[in-house]
Amino acid sequence: QVQLVESGGGLVQAGGSLRLSCAPSGRTFRSYTMGWFRQGPGKEREFVATINWSGSSTSYADSVKGRFTISRGNARNTMYLQMNNLKPEDTAVYHCAADSAAVILTTARDYDYWGQGTQVTVSS
């Protein structure tokens, strides 16, 4: 049932970096829009970044712009989130998502496929 699998989360001190990966399980997402969302403790799920099927277009939440970079592998089936200059407020469970829409999507409810999430914890 899990069709996207995240990895790369962990514990890091403020100012450090992590790279999250999202890989398919059981199917391919080469032609899909993909994105990253996060949910911190006691908070609602929020948009982080999204990328179109070819990797030519991206969009970022203002809170991560300039620090995070979303990308896709050469086969366009694997997605990455490079997170630099991490802050304690970045602490959250990070989920990758995919949708068949051709346009980039920034709303969680627009995505049809989700991973189980990976925990990112940033200490002060």
Short mmCIF file of C-alpha atoms in Angstrom, two decimals:
data_model
loop_
_atom_site.label_atom_id
_atom_site.label_comp_id
_atom_site.label_asym_id
_atom_site.label_seq_id
_atom_site.Cartn_x
_atom_site.Cartn_y
_atom_site.Cartn_z
CA GLN A 1 0.00 0.00 0.00
CA VAL A 2 2.95 2.32 0.62
CA GLN A 3 3.98 3.59 -2.82
CA LEU A 4 6.48 6.27 -1.78
CA VAL A 5 9.25 5.74 0.76
CA GLU A 6 11.19 8.57 2.41
CA SER A 7 14.64 8.26 3.91
CA GLY A 8 17.42 10.50 5.20
CA GLY A 9 15.82 11.98 8.28
CA GLY A 10 17.62 12.20 11.57
CA LEU A 11 18.89 14.42 14.35
CA VAL A 12 21.03 17.42 13.45
CA GLN A 13 22.10 20.59 15.22
CA ALA A 14 20.98 24.01 14.05
CA GLY A 15 22.92 25.16 11.01
CA GLY A 16 23.52 21.63 9.81
CA SER A 17 22.31 19.87 6.69
CA LEU A 18 20.35 16.79 5.72
CA ARG A 19 19.29 15.32 2.40
CA LEU A 20 15.97 13.53 2.21
CA SER A 21 15.19 10.99 -0.50
CA CYS A 22 11.86 9.77 -1.81
CA ALA A 23 11.74 6.58 -3.85
CA PRO A 24 8.82 4.72 -5.38
CA SER A 25 7.65 1.34 -4.16
CA GLY A 26 5.71 -0.82 -6.58
CA ARG A 27 5.21 1.77 -9.33
CA THR A 28 6.87 4.66 -11.13
CA PHE A 29 6.22 8.40 -10.90
CA ARG A 30 8.28 9.69 -13.84
CA SER A 31 5.45 11.79 -15.27
CA TYR A 32 4.08 12.99 -11.91
CA THR A 33 4.31 16.24 -10.06
CA MET A 34 5.97 15.57 -6.71
CA GLY A 35 6.31 17.52 -3.51
CA TRP A 36 7.44 17.63 0.10
CA PHE A 37 5.23 18.45 3.08
CA ARG A 38 5.98 18.50 6.77
CA GLN A 39 4.07 18.32 10.01
CA GLY A 40 5.65 19.58 13.20
CA PRO A 41 4.52 18.68 16.71
CA GLY A 42 1.12 20.23 17.38
CA LYS A 43 0.99 21.77 13.91
CA GLU A 44 -0.93 21.14 10.72
CA ARG A 45 0.72 19.65 7.67
CA GLU A 46 2.32 22.40 5.61
CA PHE A 47 3.75 22.75 2.14
CA VAL A 48 7.53 22.73 1.79
CA ALA A 49 8.44 22.38 -1.89
CA THR A 50 7.21 20.93 -5.16
CA ILE A 51 8.71 20.01 -8.53
CA ASN A 52 7.17 19.19 -11.89
CA TRP A 53 7.67 15.95 -13.80
CA SER A 54 10.73 17.10 -15.73
CA GLY A 55 12.35 18.96 -12.84
CA SER A 56 12.28 22.22 -14.80
CA SER A 57 9.87 24.04 -12.47
CA THR A 58 9.93 24.30 -8.68
CA SER A 59 8.16 26.17 -5.92
CA TYR A 60 9.08 26.67 -2.26
CA ALA A 61 7.42 27.81 0.91
CA ASP A 62 8.73 31.18 2.05
CA SER A 63 9.98 29.62 5.28
CA VAL A 64 12.46 27.37 3.45
CA LYS A 65 13.30 29.41 0.35
CA GLY A 66 17.03 29.84 -0.01
CA ARG A 67 17.79 26.99 2.39
CA PHE A 68 16.08 23.95 0.84
CA THR A 69 16.46 22.61 -2.69
CA ILE A 70 14.13 20.10 -4.31
CA SER A 71 15.33 17.96 -7.20
CA ARG A 72 14.66 14.76 -9.11
CA GLY A 73 17.03 12.04 -10.20
CA ASN A 74 17.99 11.53 -13.82
CA ALA A 75 15.22 8.98 -14.27
CA ARG A 76 12.75 11.45 -12.68
CA ASN A 77 11.46 8.68 -10.43
CA THR A 78 13.38 9.59 -7.29
CA MET A 79 13.03 12.93 -5.52
CA TYR A 80 15.38 14.69 -3.13
CA LEU A 81 15.18 17.53 -0.65
CA GLN A 82 18.51 19.09 0.26
CA MET A 83 18.08 20.96 3.53
CA ASN A 84 20.78 23.43 4.53
CA ASN A 85 21.07 25.83 7.46
CA LEU A 86 18.48 23.88 9.38
CA LYS A 87 16.61 25.59 12.19
CA PRO A 88 14.76 24.15 15.21
CA GLU A 89 11.48 25.22 13.62
CA ASP A 90 12.23 22.80 10.77
CA THR A 91 11.66 19.91 13.18
CA ALA A 92 8.84 17.83 11.73
CA VAL A 93 7.86 14.60 10.05
CA TYR A 94 8.59 15.11 6.36
CA HIS A 95 6.37 13.40 3.79
CA CYS A 96 6.87 13.08 0.07
CA ALA A 97 3.86 13.07 -2.24
CA ALA A 98 3.01 12.60 -5.91
CA ASP A 99 0.15 13.47 -8.23
CA SER A 100 -0.60 12.96 -11.91
CA ALA A 101 -1.42 16.65 -12.49
CA ALA A 102 0.79 18.48 -14.97
CA VAL A 103 0.95 21.66 -12.88
CA ILE A 104 2.99 22.04 -9.71
CA LEU A 105 0.86 21.65 -6.59
CA THR A 106 1.24 23.33 -3.21
CA THR A 107 -1.84 22.01 -1.39
CA ALA A 108 -1.63 18.68 0.40
CA ARG A 109 -5.15 17.61 -0.53
CA ASP A 110 -4.26 17.85 -4.23
CA TYR A 111 -1.81 14.93 -3.93
CA ASP A 112 -3.01 11.36 -4.33
CA TYR A 113 0.08 9.37 -3.30
CA TRP A 114 2.01 9.71 -0.06
CA GLY A 115 4.94 8.24 1.79
CA GLN A 116 4.94 7.26 5.45
CA GLY A 117 7.21 10.12 6.49
CA THR A 118 10.69 10.53 7.93
CA GLN A 119 11.49 12.38 11.15
CA VAL A 120 13.77 15.42 11.07
CA THR A 121 14.80 16.85 14.42
CA VAL A 122 16.90 20.01 14.68
CA SER A 123 18.41 20.89 18.04
CA SER A 124 19.13 24.46 19.08
#
